[in-house]
Coordinates of C-alpha atoms and ligand atoms in Angstrom, one line a residue:
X1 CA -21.7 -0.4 16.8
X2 CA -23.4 -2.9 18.6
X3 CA -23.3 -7.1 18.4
X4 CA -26.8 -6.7 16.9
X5 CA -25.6 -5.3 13.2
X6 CA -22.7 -6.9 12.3
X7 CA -20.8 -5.4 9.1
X8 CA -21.1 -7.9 5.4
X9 CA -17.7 -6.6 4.1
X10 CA -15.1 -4.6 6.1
X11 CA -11.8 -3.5 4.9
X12 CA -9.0 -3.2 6.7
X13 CA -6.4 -0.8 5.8
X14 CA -2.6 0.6 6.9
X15 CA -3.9 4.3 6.0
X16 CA -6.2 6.5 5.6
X17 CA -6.9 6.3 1.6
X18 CA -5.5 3.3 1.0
X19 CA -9.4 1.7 0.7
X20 CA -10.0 4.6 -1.4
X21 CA -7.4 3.7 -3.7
X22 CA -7.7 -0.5 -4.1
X23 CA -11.1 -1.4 -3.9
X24 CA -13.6 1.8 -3.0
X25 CA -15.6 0.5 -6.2
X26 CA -16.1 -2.7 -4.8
X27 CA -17.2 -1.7 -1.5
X28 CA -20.0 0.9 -3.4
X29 CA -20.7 -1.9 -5.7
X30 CA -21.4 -4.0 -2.1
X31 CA -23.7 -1.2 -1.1
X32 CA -25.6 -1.0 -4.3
X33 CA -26.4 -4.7 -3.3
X34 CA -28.0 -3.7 0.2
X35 CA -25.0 -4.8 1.8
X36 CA -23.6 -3.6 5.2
X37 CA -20.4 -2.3 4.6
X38 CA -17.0 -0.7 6.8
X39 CA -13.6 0.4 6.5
X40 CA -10.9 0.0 9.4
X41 CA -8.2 2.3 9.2
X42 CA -4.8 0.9 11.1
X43 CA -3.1 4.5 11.2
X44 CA -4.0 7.7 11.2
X45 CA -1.8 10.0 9.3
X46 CA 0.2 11.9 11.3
X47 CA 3.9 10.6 9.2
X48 CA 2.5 12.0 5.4
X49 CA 4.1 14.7 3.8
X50 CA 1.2 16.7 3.7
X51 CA -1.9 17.3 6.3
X52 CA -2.2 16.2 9.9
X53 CA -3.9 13.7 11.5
X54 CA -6.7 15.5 12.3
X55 CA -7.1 16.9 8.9
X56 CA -6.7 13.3 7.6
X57 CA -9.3 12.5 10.1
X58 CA -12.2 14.7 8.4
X59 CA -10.9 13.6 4.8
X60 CA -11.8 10.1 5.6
X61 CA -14.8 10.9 7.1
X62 CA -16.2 12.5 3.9
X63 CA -15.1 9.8 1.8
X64 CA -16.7 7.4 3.9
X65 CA -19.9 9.2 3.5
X66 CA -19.0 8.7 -0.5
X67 CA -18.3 5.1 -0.1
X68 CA -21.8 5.0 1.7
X69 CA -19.9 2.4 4.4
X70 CA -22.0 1.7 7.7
X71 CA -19.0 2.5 10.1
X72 CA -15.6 4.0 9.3
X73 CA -12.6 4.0 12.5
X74 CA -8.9 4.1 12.9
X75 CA -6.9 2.5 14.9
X76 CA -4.0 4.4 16.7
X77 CA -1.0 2.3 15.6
X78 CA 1.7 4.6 14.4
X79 CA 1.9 5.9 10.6
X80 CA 5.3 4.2 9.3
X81 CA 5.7 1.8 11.9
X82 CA 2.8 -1.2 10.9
X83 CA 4.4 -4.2 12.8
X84 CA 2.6 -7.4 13.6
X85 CA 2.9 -7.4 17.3
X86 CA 0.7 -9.0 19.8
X87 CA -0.5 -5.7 21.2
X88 CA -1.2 -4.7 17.7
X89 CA -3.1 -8.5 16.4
X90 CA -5.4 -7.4 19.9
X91 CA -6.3 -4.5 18.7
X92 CA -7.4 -5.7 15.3
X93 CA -9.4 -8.9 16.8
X94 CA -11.4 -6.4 19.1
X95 CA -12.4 -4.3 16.3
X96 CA -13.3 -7.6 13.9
X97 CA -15.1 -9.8 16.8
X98 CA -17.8 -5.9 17.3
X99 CA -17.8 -5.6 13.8
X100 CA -18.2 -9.2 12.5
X101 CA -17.6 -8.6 9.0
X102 CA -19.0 -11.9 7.0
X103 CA -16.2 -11.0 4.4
X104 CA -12.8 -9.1 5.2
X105 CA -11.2 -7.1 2.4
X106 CA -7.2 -7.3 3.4
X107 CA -3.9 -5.4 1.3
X108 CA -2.2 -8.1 -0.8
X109 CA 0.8 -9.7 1.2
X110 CA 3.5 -7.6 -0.9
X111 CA 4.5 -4.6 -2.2
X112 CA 6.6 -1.7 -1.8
X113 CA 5.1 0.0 1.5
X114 CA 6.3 -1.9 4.8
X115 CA 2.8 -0.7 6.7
X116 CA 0.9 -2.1 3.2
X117 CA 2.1 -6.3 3.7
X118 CA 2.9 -5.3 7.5
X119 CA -1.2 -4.8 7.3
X120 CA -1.9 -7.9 5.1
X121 CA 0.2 -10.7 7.9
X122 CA -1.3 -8.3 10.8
X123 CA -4.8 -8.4 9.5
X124 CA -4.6 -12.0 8.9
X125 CA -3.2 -13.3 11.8
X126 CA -6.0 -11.1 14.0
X127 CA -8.6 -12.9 12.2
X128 CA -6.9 -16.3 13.8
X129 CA -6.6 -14.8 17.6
X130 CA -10.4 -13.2 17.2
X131 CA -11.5 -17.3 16.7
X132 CA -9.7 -18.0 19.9
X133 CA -12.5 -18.4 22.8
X134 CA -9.1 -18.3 24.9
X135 CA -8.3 -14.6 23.9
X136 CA -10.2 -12.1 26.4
X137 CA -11.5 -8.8 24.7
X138 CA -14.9 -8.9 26.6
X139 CA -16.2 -9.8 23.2
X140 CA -17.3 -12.9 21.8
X141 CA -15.1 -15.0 19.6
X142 CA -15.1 -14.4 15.3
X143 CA -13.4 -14.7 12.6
X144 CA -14.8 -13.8 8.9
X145 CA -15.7 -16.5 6.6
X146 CA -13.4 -15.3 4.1
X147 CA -10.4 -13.3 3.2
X148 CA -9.8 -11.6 -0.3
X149 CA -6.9 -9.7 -1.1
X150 CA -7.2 -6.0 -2.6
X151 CA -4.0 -6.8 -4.9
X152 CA -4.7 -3.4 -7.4
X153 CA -1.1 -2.1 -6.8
X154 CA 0.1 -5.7 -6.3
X155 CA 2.0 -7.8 -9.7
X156 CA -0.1 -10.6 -8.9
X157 CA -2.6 -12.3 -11.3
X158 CA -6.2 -11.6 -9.4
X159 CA -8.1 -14.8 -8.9
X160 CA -11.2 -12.9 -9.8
X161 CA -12.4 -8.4 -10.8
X162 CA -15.6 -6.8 -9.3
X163 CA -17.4 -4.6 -11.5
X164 CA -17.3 -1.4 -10.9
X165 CA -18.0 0.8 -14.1
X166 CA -20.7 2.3 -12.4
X167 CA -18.9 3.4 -9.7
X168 CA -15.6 4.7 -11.2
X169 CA -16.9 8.5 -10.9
X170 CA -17.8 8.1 -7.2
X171 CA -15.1 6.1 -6.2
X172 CA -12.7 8.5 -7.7
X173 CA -14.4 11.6 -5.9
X174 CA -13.9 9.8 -2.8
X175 CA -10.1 9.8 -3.3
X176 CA -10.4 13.3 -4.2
X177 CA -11.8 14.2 -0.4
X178 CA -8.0 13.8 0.3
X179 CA -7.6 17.5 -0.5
X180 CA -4.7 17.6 1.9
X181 CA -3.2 14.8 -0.5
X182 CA -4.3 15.5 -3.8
X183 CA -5.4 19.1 -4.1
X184 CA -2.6 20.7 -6.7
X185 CA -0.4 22.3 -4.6
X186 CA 3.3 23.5 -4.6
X187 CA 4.4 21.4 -1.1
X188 CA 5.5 17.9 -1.7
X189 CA 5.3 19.0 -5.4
X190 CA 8.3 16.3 -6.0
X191 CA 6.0 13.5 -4.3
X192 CA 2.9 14.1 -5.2
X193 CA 1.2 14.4 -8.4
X194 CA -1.4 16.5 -10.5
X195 CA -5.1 15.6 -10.7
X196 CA -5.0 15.0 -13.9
X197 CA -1.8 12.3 -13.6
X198 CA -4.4 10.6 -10.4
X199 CA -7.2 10.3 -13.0
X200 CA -5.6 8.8 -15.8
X201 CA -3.7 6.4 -13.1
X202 CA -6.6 5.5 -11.8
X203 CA -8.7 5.0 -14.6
X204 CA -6.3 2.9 -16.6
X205 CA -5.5 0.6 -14.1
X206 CA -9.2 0.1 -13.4
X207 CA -9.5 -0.2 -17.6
X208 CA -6.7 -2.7 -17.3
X209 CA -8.6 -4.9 -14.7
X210 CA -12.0 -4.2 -15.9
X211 CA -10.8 -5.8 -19.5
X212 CA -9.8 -8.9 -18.0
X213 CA -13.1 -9.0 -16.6
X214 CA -14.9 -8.7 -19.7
X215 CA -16.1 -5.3 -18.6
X216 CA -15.1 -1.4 -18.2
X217 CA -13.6 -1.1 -15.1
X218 CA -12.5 -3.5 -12.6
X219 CA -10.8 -3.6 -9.4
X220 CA -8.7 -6.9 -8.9
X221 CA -8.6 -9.5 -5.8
X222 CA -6.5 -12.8 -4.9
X223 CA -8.1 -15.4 -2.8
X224 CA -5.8 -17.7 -1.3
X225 CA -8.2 -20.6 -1.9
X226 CA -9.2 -22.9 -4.8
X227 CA -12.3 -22.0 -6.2
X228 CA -15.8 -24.2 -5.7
X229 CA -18.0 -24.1 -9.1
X230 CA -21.3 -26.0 -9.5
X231 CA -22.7 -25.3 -12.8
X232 CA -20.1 -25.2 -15.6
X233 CA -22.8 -23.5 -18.1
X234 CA -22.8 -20.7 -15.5
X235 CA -18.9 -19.6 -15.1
X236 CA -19.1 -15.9 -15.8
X237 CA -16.1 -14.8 -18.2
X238 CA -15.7 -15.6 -22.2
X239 CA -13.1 -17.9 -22.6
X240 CA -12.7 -16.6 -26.2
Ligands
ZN301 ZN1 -0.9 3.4 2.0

């Protein structure tokens, strides 16, 4: 991908279905709004129970084709071991300052996978160095103009839902393309669970979120800032 089509909204992620999980809905409801999309991958696979790498590879490859995203990569940080090093914060700012996402979807800062708020600090702190003219990547400086958190697995109150009833089918077929994950099978059997478990999970937690929202399913987001409102007549949500 070329300087000349920068990305709208890119997510960044610690693995391979994680998107897929927290806020593919959003990222199809972006593309339903002619909006270039993209999902950066900071692992590849190769720790998980089930599949390898390469297999994990293809998997995300069709669900990106799903999630209709512009541009899908990985990185090659290692699955298990998401640390916020230097070497690590370069490799994220190159891939933001040739993508130049206008909006950067990040995992919420806690939770119960080390990669998952590793990815959150490590994400964030890219976005500083990739503003830095100082920094050399042989690309020019960037940093997004804003960063929401994807806080679906997170206890945190979301600052705001997107909409995406008409995308729960689609978005849920796209975590499905993780056969090596989610296909019913007897290895991992302990780990992993049924089809019909990952449905229900997934569309009751969307229901959850899509109530607060004042529609049918939602996936949630924190933004660390206050929020700017012009028009009071306008705010979206029923108060009562
Ligand atoms: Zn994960």
């Amino acid at each position: 991908m070329s300087d000349a089509d920068p990305v709208d909204v890119l997510a960044i992620a610690a693995h391979r279905d994680d998107v897929e999980q927290t806020c593919g809905g959003t990222l199809l409801r972006m593309h339903s709004l002619q909006l270039r999309t993209a999902i950066l991958d900071l692992t590849q696979g190769e720790a998980g129970t089930r599949g390898s790498a390469e297999e994990r590879g293809r998997e995300a490859d069709e669900a990106a084709r799903i999630l209709c995203v512009a541009w899908r990569g990985a990185l090659d940080i290692p699955d298990g071991r998401v640390e916020n090093t230097w070497e690590n914060r370069i490799k994220v700012a190159r891939k933001l300052r040739q993508l130049r996402p206008r909006v950067l979807i990040l995992p919420y800062w806690q939770g119960r996978h080390p990669d998952h708020y590793n990815s959150s600090t490590l994400g964030y702190e890219a976005c500083f160095l990739s503003g830095l003219a100082k920094i050399e990547t042989g690309e020019p400086p960037f940093r997004p103009f804003k960063i929401v958190y994807a806080s679906l697995y997170a206890d945190a109150r979301p600052s705001f839902v997107v909409d995406i009833s008409p995308f729960i089918e689609e978005r849920f077929r796209a975590l499905l393309a993780y056969r090596s994950q989610y296909a019913d099978q007897p290895s991992g059997g302990s780990l992993f669970v049924p089809h019909d478990e990952i449905r229900e999970r997934t569309f009751s937690l969307a229901r959850h979120y899509g109530l607060l929202g004042g529609v049918r399913y939602a996936e949630p987001f924190v933004q660390k800032e206050v929020g700017l409102v012009d028009d009071l007549t306008l705010l979206p949500v029923a108060s009562i």
